[in-house]
mmCIF file of C-alpha atoms and ligand atoms in Angstrom:
data_model
loop_
_atom_site.group_PDB
_atom_site.id
_atom_site.type_symbol
_atom_site.label_atom_id
_atom_site.label_comp_id
_atom_site.label_asym_id
_atom_site.label_seq_id
_atom_site.Cartn_x
_atom_site.Cartn_y
_atom_site.Cartn_z
ATOM 1 C CA MET A 1 1.213 -45.785 -8.524
ATOM 2 C CA THR A 2 2.632 -42.267 -8.857
ATOM 3 C CA ASN A 3 5.546 -41.602 -11.169
ATOM 4 C CA SER A 4 8.274 -40.089 -8.999
ATOM 5 C CA ALA A 5 9.986 -38.692 -12.128
ATOM 6 C CA ALA A 6 6.896 -36.694 -13.137
ATOM 7 C CA PRO A 7 7.285 -32.981 -12.394
ATOM 8 C CA ARG A 8 5.208 -31.812 -9.436
ATOM 9 C CA ALA A 9 2.425 -29.367 -10.188
ATOM 10 C CA ILE A 10 3.323 -25.871 -8.948
ATOM 11 C CA PRO A 11 1.319 -25.044 -5.812
ATOM 12 C CA VAL A 12 -0.228 -21.603 -6.337
ATOM 13 C CA ILE A 13 -2.600 -19.177 -4.696
ATOM 14 C CA LEU A 14 -4.318 -16.815 -7.116
ATOM 15 C CA ASP A 15 -5.105 -13.261 -6.037
ATOM 16 C CA VAL A 16 -7.780 -11.944 -8.398
ATOM 17 C CA ASP A 17 -10.214 -9.121 -9.162
ATOM 18 C CA THR A 18 -12.451 -11.147 -11.510
ATOM 19 C CA GLY A 19 -12.655 -9.444 -14.086
ATOM 20 C CA VAL A 20 -12.976 -10.694 -17.649
ATOM 21 C CA ASP A 21 -9.361 -11.783 -18.030
ATOM 22 C CA ASP A 22 -9.026 -12.975 -14.420
ATOM 23 C CA ALA A 23 -11.823 -15.387 -15.350
ATOM 24 C CA LEU A 24 -9.755 -16.614 -18.300
ATOM 25 C CA ALA A 25 -6.765 -17.006 -15.991
ATOM 26 C CA ILE A 26 -8.743 -19.036 -13.440
ATOM 27 C CA LEU A 27 -10.071 -21.344 -16.165
ATOM 28 C CA PHE A 28 -6.546 -21.821 -17.549
ATOM 29 C CA ALA A 29 -4.985 -22.460 -14.132
ATOM 30 C CA LEU A 30 -7.587 -25.081 -13.244
ATOM 31 C CA ALA A 31 -7.164 -26.847 -16.580
ATOM 32 C CA HIS A 32 -3.365 -26.975 -16.630
ATOM 33 C CA PRO A 33 -1.876 -30.137 -15.103
ATOM 34 C CA GLY A 34 1.276 -28.262 -14.091
ATOM 35 C CA ILE A 35 -0.628 -25.915 -11.778
ATOM 36 C CA ASN A 36 -2.147 -26.872 -8.427
ATOM 37 C CA VAL A 37 -4.551 -24.118 -7.328
ATOM 38 C CA LEU A 38 -4.600 -24.252 -3.526
ATOM 39 C CA GLY A 39 -6.995 -21.352 -3.132
ATOM 40 C CA ILE A 40 -8.187 -18.040 -4.521
ATOM 41 C CA SER A 41 -8.026 -14.675 -2.789
ATOM 42 C CA CYS A 42 -10.265 -11.838 -3.970
ATOM 43 C CA VAL A 43 -9.706 -8.092 -3.931
ATOM 44 C CA ALA A 44 -11.596 -5.067 -5.215
ATOM 45 C CA GLY A 45 -10.249 -3.815 -8.526
ATOM 46 C CA ASN A 46 -12.039 -4.436 -11.785
ATOM 47 C CA ALA A 47 -15.291 -4.575 -9.812
ATOM 48 C CA SER A 48 -16.462 -4.311 -6.201
ATOM 49 C CA LEU A 49 -15.249 -6.968 -3.777
ATOM 50 C CA GLU A 50 -18.699 -8.564 -3.617
ATOM 51 C CA ARG A 51 -18.862 -8.870 -7.414
ATOM 52 C CA VAL A 52 -15.318 -10.199 -7.610
ATOM 53 C CA VAL A 53 -16.099 -12.949 -5.088
ATOM 54 C CA GLU A 54 -19.364 -13.886 -6.799
ATOM 55 C CA ASN A 55 -17.766 -13.897 -10.265
ATOM 56 C CA THR A 56 -14.933 -16.071 -9.006
ATOM 57 C CA LEU A 57 -17.304 -18.611 -7.453
ATOM 58 C CA ARG A 58 -19.390 -18.729 -10.639
ATOM 59 C CA ILE A 59 -16.314 -19.268 -12.798
ATOM 60 C CA LEU A 60 -15.385 -22.255 -10.610
ATOM 61 C CA ASP A 61 -18.773 -23.715 -11.581
ATOM 62 C CA VAL A 62 -18.030 -23.130 -15.273
ATOM 63 C CA ALA A 63 -14.792 -25.070 -14.811
ATOM 64 C CA ASP A 64 -16.681 -27.756 -12.886
ATOM 65 C CA ALA A 65 -13.842 -27.398 -10.413
ATOM 66 C CA PRO A 66 -13.687 -29.483 -7.283
ATOM 67 C CA TYR A 67 -13.906 -27.583 -3.995
ATOM 68 C CA ILE A 68 -11.347 -24.753 -3.965
ATOM 69 C CA PRO A 69 -11.360 -22.287 -1.076
ATOM 70 C CA VAL A 70 -12.139 -18.700 -2.057
ATOM 71 C CA ALA A 71 -11.892 -15.778 0.358
ATOM 72 C CA ALA A 72 -12.758 -12.095 0.291
ATOM 73 C CA GLY A 73 -9.996 -9.616 1.054
ATOM 74 C CA ALA A 74 -9.598 -5.865 0.789
ATOM 75 C CA ARG A 75 -12.512 -3.824 -0.481
ATOM 76 C CA ARG A 76 -10.313 -0.809 -1.228
ATOM 77 C CA PRO A 77 -6.632 0.074 -1.691
ATOM 78 C CA LEU A 78 -4.406 0.942 1.287
ATOM 79 C CA LEU A 79 -4.725 4.712 0.834
ATOM 80 C CA GLU A 80 -7.174 5.559 -1.895
ATOM 81 C CA PRO A 81 -10.814 4.760 -2.621
ATOM 82 C CA ALA A 82 -11.610 1.835 -4.906
ATOM 83 C CA ARG A 83 -12.079 2.861 -8.519
ATOM 84 C CA SER A 84 -13.836 0.322 -10.695
ATOM 85 C CA ALA A 85 -12.916 -0.504 -14.262
ATOM 86 C CA ALA A 86 -16.514 -0.897 -15.415
ATOM 87 C CA HIS A 87 -15.719 0.767 -18.747
ATOM 88 C CA VAL A 88 -13.491 -2.244 -19.517
ATOM 89 C CA HIS A 89 -15.104 -5.092 -17.565
ATOM 90 C CA GLY A 90 -18.744 -3.961 -17.368
ATOM 91 C CA GLU A 91 -20.629 -3.112 -14.154
ATOM 92 C CA GLY A 92 -20.697 -6.753 -13.054
ATOM 93 C CA GLY A 93 -17.045 -7.388 -13.921
ATOM 94 C CA LEU A 94 -17.570 -10.117 -16.532
ATOM 95 C CA GLY A 95 -18.529 -7.885 -19.433
ATOM 96 C CA THR A 96 -21.653 -9.133 -21.151
ATOM 97 C CA LEU A 97 -21.270 -12.676 -19.861
ATOM 98 C CA GLN A 98 -24.171 -13.741 -17.647
ATOM 99 C CA LEU A 99 -23.547 -16.792 -15.499
ATOM 100 C CA PRO A 100 -26.090 -18.631 -13.349
ATOM 101 C CA PRO A 101 -25.991 -18.154 -9.557
ATOM 102 C CA THR A 102 -23.820 -20.615 -7.668
ATOM 103 C CA ASP A 103 -24.189 -22.691 -4.503
ATOM 104 C CA ARG A 104 -20.511 -22.187 -3.741
ATOM 105 C CA ARG A 105 -19.723 -19.867 -0.856
ATOM 106 C CA ALA A 106 -16.654 -17.909 0.189
ATOM 107 C CA GLU A 107 -14.745 -19.011 3.277
ATOM 108 C CA PRO A 108 -15.715 -17.361 6.559
ATOM 109 C CA ILE A 109 -12.145 -16.032 6.917
ATOM 110 C CA SER A 110 -10.375 -13.175 5.153
ATOM 111 C CA SER A 111 -8.020 -13.527 2.196
ATOM 112 C CA VAL A 112 -5.023 -12.813 4.380
ATOM 113 C CA GLU A 113 -5.987 -15.585 6.819
ATOM 114 C CA LEU A 114 -6.732 -18.017 4.004
ATOM 115 C CA MET A 115 -3.424 -17.332 2.247
ATOM 116 C CA ARG A 116 -1.484 -17.721 5.475
ATOM 117 C CA LYS A 117 -3.276 -20.959 6.331
ATOM 118 C CA LEU A 118 -2.619 -22.455 2.883
ATOM 119 C CA ILE A 119 1.024 -21.345 2.832
ATOM 120 C CA VAL A 120 1.723 -22.734 6.312
ATOM 121 C CA ALA A 121 -0.026 -26.031 5.501
ATOM 122 C CA SER A 122 1.759 -26.566 2.176
ATOM 123 C CA PRO A 123 4.632 -29.074 2.230
ATOM 124 C CA HIS A 124 6.278 -27.103 -0.588
ATOM 125 C CA PRO A 125 6.901 -23.364 -1.036
ATOM 126 C CA VAL A 126 3.896 -21.691 -2.620
ATOM 127 C CA THR A 127 3.869 -19.345 -5.613
ATOM 128 C CA LEU A 128 1.546 -16.361 -5.245
ATOM 129 C CA VAL A 129 0.089 -15.230 -8.555
ATOM 130 C CA GLY A 130 -1.159 -11.648 -8.363
ATOM 131 C CA LEU A 131 -3.598 -10.720 -11.115
ATOM 132 C CA ALA A 132 -5.063 -7.671 -9.431
ATOM 133 C CA PRO A 133 -4.191 -4.656 -7.297
ATOM 134 C CA GLN A 134 -1.765 -6.025 -4.704
ATOM 135 C CA THR A 135 -3.566 -4.882 -1.540
ATOM 136 C CA ASN A 136 -4.155 -8.417 -0.214
ATOM 137 C CA LEU A 137 -0.580 -9.463 -0.917
ATOM 138 C CA ALA A 138 0.819 -6.406 0.859
ATOM 139 C CA LEU A 139 -1.432 -6.957 3.881
ATOM 140 C CA LEU A 140 -0.342 -10.603 4.086
ATOM 141 C CA LEU A 141 3.356 -9.684 3.949
ATOM 142 C CA ARG A 142 2.954 -6.918 6.525
ATOM 143 C CA GLN A 143 0.796 -8.913 8.928
ATOM 144 C CA TYR A 144 2.593 -12.245 8.665
ATOM 145 C CA PRO A 145 6.221 -11.653 7.589
ATOM 146 C CA ASP A 146 6.993 -15.201 8.758
ATOM 147 C CA VAL A 147 5.360 -16.552 5.560
ATOM 148 C CA VAL A 148 8.079 -14.980 3.390
ATOM 149 C CA SER A 149 10.377 -18.008 3.691
ATOM 150 C CA LYS A 150 7.550 -20.285 2.547
ATOM 151 C CA ILE A 151 6.737 -18.285 -0.575
ATOM 152 C CA GLU A 152 8.586 -19.494 -3.671
ATOM 153 C CA ARG A 153 8.010 -16.210 -5.496
ATOM 154 C CA ILE A 154 5.345 -13.723 -6.480
ATOM 155 C CA VAL A 155 4.409 -13.699 -10.148
ATOM 156 C CA PHE A 156 2.312 -10.665 -10.850
ATOM 157 C CA MET A 157 0.462 -9.173 -13.770
ATOM 158 C CA GLY A 158 1.056 -5.495 -13.419
ATOM 159 C CA GLY A 159 3.307 -2.646 -14.337
ATOM 160 C CA SER A 160 4.984 -1.859 -17.603
ATOM 161 C CA THR A 161 8.404 -0.937 -18.902
ATOM 162 C CA THR A 162 6.810 1.302 -21.558
ATOM 163 C CA VAL A 163 3.242 2.624 -21.758
ATOM 164 C CA GLY A 164 0.461 2.471 -19.197
ATOM 165 C CA ASN A 165 -3.276 1.925 -19.514
ATOM 166 C CA ALA A 166 -4.807 3.493 -16.390
ATOM 167 C CA THR A 167 -2.698 6.569 -17.096
ATOM 168 C CA ALA A 168 -0.271 7.260 -19.904
ATOM 169 C CA VAL A 169 2.474 5.681 -17.805
ATOM 170 C CA ALA A 170 0.779 3.512 -15.139
ATOM 171 C CA GLU A 171 -0.760 0.078 -15.496
ATOM 172 C CA PHE A 172 -4.129 -0.475 -13.719
ATOM 173 C CA ASN A 173 -3.159 -3.044 -11.057
ATOM 174 C CA VAL A 174 -0.166 -1.066 -9.801
ATOM 175 C CA TRP A 175 -1.901 2.291 -10.275
ATOM 176 C CA HIS A 176 -4.894 1.139 -8.233
ATOM 177 C CA ASP A 177 -2.731 0.523 -5.156
ATOM 178 C CA PRO A 178 0.825 1.785 -5.673
ATOM 179 C CA GLU A 179 1.788 1.514 -1.969
ATOM 180 C CA ALA A 180 0.760 -2.152 -1.956
ATOM 181 C CA ALA A 181 2.887 -2.858 -5.026
ATOM 182 C CA ALA A 182 5.840 -1.071 -3.412
ATOM 183 C CA ILE A 183 5.464 -3.200 -0.273
ATOM 184 C CA VAL A 184 5.408 -6.391 -2.354
ATOM 185 C CA LEU A 185 8.493 -5.393 -4.355
ATOM 186 C CA ASP A 186 10.300 -4.523 -1.149
ATOM 187 C CA SER A 187 9.304 -7.675 0.753
ATOM 188 C CA GLY A 188 12.345 -9.795 0.021
ATOM 189 C CA VAL A 189 10.247 -12.346 -1.900
ATOM 190 C CA PRO A 190 11.544 -12.900 -5.458
ATOM 191 C CA THR A 191 9.165 -11.232 -7.920
ATOM 192 C CA PHE A 192 8.365 -11.758 -11.574
ATOM 193 C CA MET A 193 6.645 -8.956 -13.461
ATOM 194 C CA TYR A 194 4.367 -9.921 -16.338
ATOM 195 C CA GLY A 195 3.581 -6.383 -17.381
ATOM 196 C CA LEU A 196 1.704 -4.596 -20.137
ATOM 197 C CA ASP A 197 4.649 -5.033 -22.519
ATOM 198 C CA VAL A 198 3.680 -8.681 -22.907
ATOM 199 C CA PHE A 199 0.072 -8.536 -21.672
ATOM 200 C CA ASN A 200 -0.900 -6.321 -24.606
ATOM 201 C CA GLN A 201 0.522 -8.721 -27.177
ATOM 202 C CA VAL A 202 -1.087 -12.098 -26.509
ATOM 203 C CA ALA A 203 -4.374 -12.001 -28.404
ATOM 204 C CA ILE A 204 -6.556 -14.737 -29.834
ATOM 205 C CA PRO A 205 -7.348 -14.021 -33.509
ATOM 206 C CA GLU A 206 -10.859 -12.638 -33.973
ATOM 207 C CA HIS A 207 -12.064 -15.449 -36.238
ATOM 208 C CA VAL A 208 -11.094 -17.981 -33.557
ATOM 209 C CA THR A 209 -13.043 -16.059 -30.915
ATOM 210 C CA THR A 210 -16.031 -15.917 -33.240
ATOM 211 C CA ALA A 211 -15.831 -19.694 -33.708
ATOM 212 C CA LEU A 212 -15.696 -20.173 -29.934
ATOM 213 C CA MET A 213 -18.658 -17.857 -29.359
ATOM 214 C CA HIS A 214 -20.768 -19.922 -31.715
ATOM 215 C CA SER A 215 -19.650 -23.266 -30.372
ATOM 216 C CA ASP A 216 -22.103 -25.705 -28.766
ATOM 217 C CA SER A 217 -19.697 -26.344 -25.912
ATOM 218 C CA ASP A 218 -20.458 -24.343 -22.749
ATOM 219 C CA LEU A 219 -16.789 -23.768 -21.950
ATOM 220 C CA ALA A 220 -15.954 -22.628 -25.488
ATOM 221 C CA HIS A 221 -18.917 -20.281 -25.442
ATOM 222 C CA VAL A 222 -17.859 -18.716 -22.119
ATOM 223 C CA VAL A 223 -14.252 -18.317 -23.262
ATOM 224 C CA GLY A 224 -15.424 -16.819 -26.570
ATOM 225 C CA GLN A 225 -17.691 -14.357 -24.752
ATOM 226 C CA LEU A 226 -14.862 -13.286 -22.455
ATOM 227 C CA LEU A 227 -12.369 -12.882 -25.305
ATOM 228 C CA GLY A 228 -14.878 -10.982 -27.440
ATOM 229 C CA ASN A 229 -16.037 -8.862 -24.530
ATOM 230 C CA ARG A 230 -14.980 -5.550 -25.961
ATOM 231 C CA ILE A 231 -16.985 -5.889 -29.151
ATOM 232 C CA ALA A 232 -20.182 -6.564 -27.225
ATOM 233 C CA LEU A 233 -19.539 -4.087 -24.411
ATOM 234 C CA GLY A 234 -17.728 -1.422 -26.221
ATOM 235 C CA SER A 235 -18.198 2.102 -27.152
ATOM 236 C CA GLY A 236 -15.571 4.608 -28.144
ATOM 237 C CA ARG A 237 -12.056 3.418 -27.388
ATOM 238 C CA ASN A 238 -13.217 0.061 -26.009
ATOM 239 C CA ALA A 239 -15.235 -0.959 -29.039
ATOM 240 C CA ASP A 240 -12.373 -2.602 -30.892
ATOM 241 C CA TYR A 241 -11.804 -6.313 -30.773
ATOM 242 C CA SER A 242 -8.859 -7.115 -28.498
ATOM 243 C CA GLY A 243 -9.032 -10.869 -27.849
ATOM 244 C CA LEU A 244 -6.352 -10.521 -25.184
ATOM 245 C CA ILE A 245 -5.928 -13.510 -22.879
ATOM 246 C CA GLY A 246 -4.722 -10.869 -20.395
ATOM 247 C CA ASP A 247 -4.116 -12.184 -16.888
ATOM 248 C CA ALA A 248 -4.045 -15.745 -18.231
ATOM 249 C CA GLY A 249 -0.683 -14.832 -19.771
ATOM 250 C CA ALA A 250 0.857 -14.652 -16.285
ATOM 251 C CA LEU A 251 -0.164 -18.289 -15.783
ATOM 252 C CA CYS A 252 1.349 -19.156 -19.173
ATOM 253 C CA ALA A 253 4.543 -17.526 -17.891
ATOM 254 C CA LEU A 254 4.449 -19.850 -14.907
ATOM 255 C CA VAL A 255 4.286 -23.057 -16.943
ATOM 256 C CA ASP A 256 6.144 -21.970 -20.105
ATOM 257 C CA PRO A 257 8.686 -19.293 -19.163
ATOM 258 C CA GLY A 258 10.765 -20.206 -22.234
ATOM 259 C CA ALA A 259 8.370 -18.291 -24.479
ATOM 260 C CA LEU A 260 9.391 -15.042 -22.796
ATOM 261 C CA GLU A 261 12.413 -12.815 -23.058
ATOM 262 C CA THR A 262 13.130 -11.696 -19.502
ATOM 263 C CA ALA A 263 15.793 -9.787 -17.603
ATOM 264 C CA MET A 264 16.618 -9.125 -13.958
ATOM 265 C CA LEU A 265 16.209 -5.369 -13.671
ATOM 266 C CA PRO A 266 16.025 -2.763 -10.920
ATOM 267 C CA LEU A 267 12.374 -1.855 -10.426
ATOM 268 C CA ARG A 268 10.481 0.636 -8.303
ATOM 269 C CA VAL A 269 7.020 2.083 -8.083
ATOM 270 C CA GLN A 270 6.490 5.814 -8.476
ATOM 271 C CA LEU A 271 4.318 7.033 -5.588
ATOM 272 C CA SER A 272 3.707 10.678 -6.343
ATOM 273 C CA GLY A 273 2.766 13.114 -9.066
ATOM 274 C CA TYR A 274 1.228 12.261 -12.429
ATOM 275 C CA GLY A 275 3.536 9.258 -12.604
ATOM 276 C CA ARG A 276 1.918 7.724 -9.479
ATOM 277 C CA GLY A 277 1.582 4.000 -10.071
ATOM 278 C CA GLN A 278 4.189 3.870 -12.823
ATOM 279 C CA THR A 279 6.726 1.066 -12.579
ATOM 280 C CA ILE A 280 10.123 2.501 -13.359
ATOM 281 C CA VAL A 281 12.401 -0.171 -14.782
ATOM 282 C CA ASP A 282 16.074 0.660 -15.043
ATOM 283 C CA LYS A 283 17.242 -0.824 -18.339
ATOM 284 C CA ARG A 284 20.534 1.082 -18.428
ATOM 285 C CA SER A 285 23.627 -1.012 -18.960
ATOM 286 C CA HIS A 286 25.836 1.511 -17.126
ATOM 287 C CA PRO A 287 25.153 3.469 -13.945
ATOM 288 C CA GLY A 288 24.041 7.030 -14.599
ATOM 289 C CA GLU A 289 24.714 10.202 -12.647
ATOM 290 C CA ASP A 290 21.917 9.434 -10.179
ATOM 291 C CA ILE A 291 23.741 6.288 -9.077
ATOM 292 C CA VAL A 292 27.293 7.603 -9.418
ATOM 293 C CA HIS A 293 26.487 10.611 -7.246
ATOM 294 C CA GLY A 294 24.438 8.595 -4.742
ATOM 295 C CA LEU A 295 21.218 10.498 -5.483
ATOM 296 C CA VAL A 296 19.044 7.373 -5.352
ATOM 297 C CA GLY A 297 18.960 4.505 -2.902
ATOM 298 C CA GLU A 298 19.281 0.846 -3.744
ATOM 299 C CA TRP A 299 16.447 -0.490 -5.939
ATOM 300 C CA GLU A 300 15.068 -3.995 -5.615
ATOM 301 C CA ALA A 301 15.514 -6.123 -8.739
ATOM 302 C CA ALA A 302 12.722 -8.158 -10.298
ATOM 303 C CA GLU A 303 12.628 -10.556 -13.209
ATOM 304 C CA VAL A 304 10.776 -8.593 -15.881
ATOM 305 C CA ALA A 305 9.122 -9.997 -19.001
ATOM 306 C CA LEU A 306 10.132 -7.900 -21.990
ATOM 307 C CA ASP A 307 8.857 -9.836 -24.994
ATOM 308 C CA VAL A 308 6.782 -12.901 -25.756
ATOM 309 C CA ASP A 309 6.346 -15.557 -28.418
ATOM 310 C CA VAL A 310 2.672 -14.739 -29.001
ATOM 311 C CA ASP A 311 1.858 -17.783 -31.118
ATOM 312 C CA ARG A 312 3.234 -20.106 -28.453
ATOM 313 C CA TYR A 313 0.996 -18.659 -25.726
ATOM 314 C CA VAL A 314 -2.043 -18.571 -28.025
ATOM 315 C CA HIS A 315 -1.588 -22.308 -28.620
ATOM 316 C CA LEU A 316 -0.806 -23.010 -24.965
ATOM 317 C CA PHE A 317 -3.928 -21.182 -23.832
ATOM 318 C CA LEU A 318 -6.320 -22.827 -26.288
ATOM 319 C CA ASP A 319 -4.793 -26.304 -26.043
ATOM 320 C CA THR A 320 -4.878 -26.255 -22.235
ATOM 321 C CA LEU A 321 -8.581 -25.447 -22.310
ATOM 322 C CA GLY A 322 -9.172 -28.177 -24.888
ATOM 323 C CA LEU A 323 -10.104 -25.532 -27.468
ATOM 324 C CA GLY A 324 -7.180 -25.985 -29.843
ATOM 325 C CA SER A 325 -9.515 -27.341 -32.514
ATOM 326 C CA ALA A 326 -11.068 -23.864 -32.820
ATOM 327 C CA LEU A 327 -7.697 -22.639 -34.015
ATOM 328 C CA ALA A 328 -7.327 -25.479 -36.502
ATOM 329 C CA LEU A 329 -10.928 -25.335 -37.753
ATOM 330 C CA SER A 330 -10.888 -21.622 -38.305
ATOM 331 C CA ARG A 331 -7.732 -21.619 -40.439
HETATM 332 C C1 BDR B 1 -4.977 -5.537 -15.480
HETATM 333 O O1 BDR B 1 -6.053 -4.723 -15.025
HETATM 334 C C2 BDR B 1 -7.287 -5.407 -15.200
HETATM 335 O O2 BDR B 1 -8.102 -4.675 -16.060
HETATM 336 C C3 BDR B 1 -6.984 -6.751 -15.774
HETATM 337 O O3 BDR B 1 -7.738 -7.760 -15.131
HETATM 338 C C4 BDR B 1 -5.508 -6.945 -15.555
HETATM 339 O O4 BDR B 1 -5.240 -7.622 -14.348
HETATM 340 C C5 BDR B 1 -4.429 -4.969 -16.777
HETATM 341 O O5 BDR B 1 -3.965 -3.670 -16.574
HETATM 342 CA CA1 CA B 2 -7.055 -8.692 -13.083
#
């Protein structure tokens, strides 16, 4: 008998460019009882589309997940060529992690068609979780605007209110396809930005990662390899240990928003010049001359994560994956 008082798991579609930390996010989402992964949409970003699809299917094997539909979407941004992030994620996209081939196959339909099908079929509004350049999401919203009313909101990892990583001011996912991000922000769907401000904070301590890497458990070993990716892969600026849970933090935000400080703020994407791909977040408490003199149009507002209780997400991440003992043992 089902308990009618139990909270319903949030129906989500993940849009990924797997990707070291996308892999962590997929593993977390599948393990968390509050998240119901309806399907996974793939886009070129951290690696080529083919690699992203293959990595995603292999990660589903690691999770021993039941059948979950996976589809291939855009192989390049709306305007620009695809630019891989091999210096961060390795040529294959999963750093130094080698996973066995899988029997799973992608759906014979595109990401846009899969997302539409899942959204239309869902009895409840669906949350789209964007962990990658937003090309697929923009194409969906442009091609099928009728789905807007059936989307609860779009939670995306991307952007920043401070520094960038792809450029000094632009975060990779938004920088990779700025027009797509602008379309998403302008779509009328409520958006939640889990940007670099919080992304760059949530790190698993190095001794915990080391313990995971040396664990006998397959899952712990994979998670440890992904978290410790930079040490193994790195040279120069990427050689340092980071241990970031990365995209998985956006899933933590979905199930434990109380660990974040957030604000509704006007947000837009810069589309030209060196600042191309920068998310400009208006944190002013009073209108400035640009607004007073009507020099700028109306900006969409998004809920923006500004700060995070790091310890809370570190515990949430490890506990959800059944790896909390690594934290305790390594103290
Ligand atoms: C984002 O870009 C990728 O490297 C990560 O997977 C994450 O989604 C961080 O800027
Ligand atoms: Ca990603």
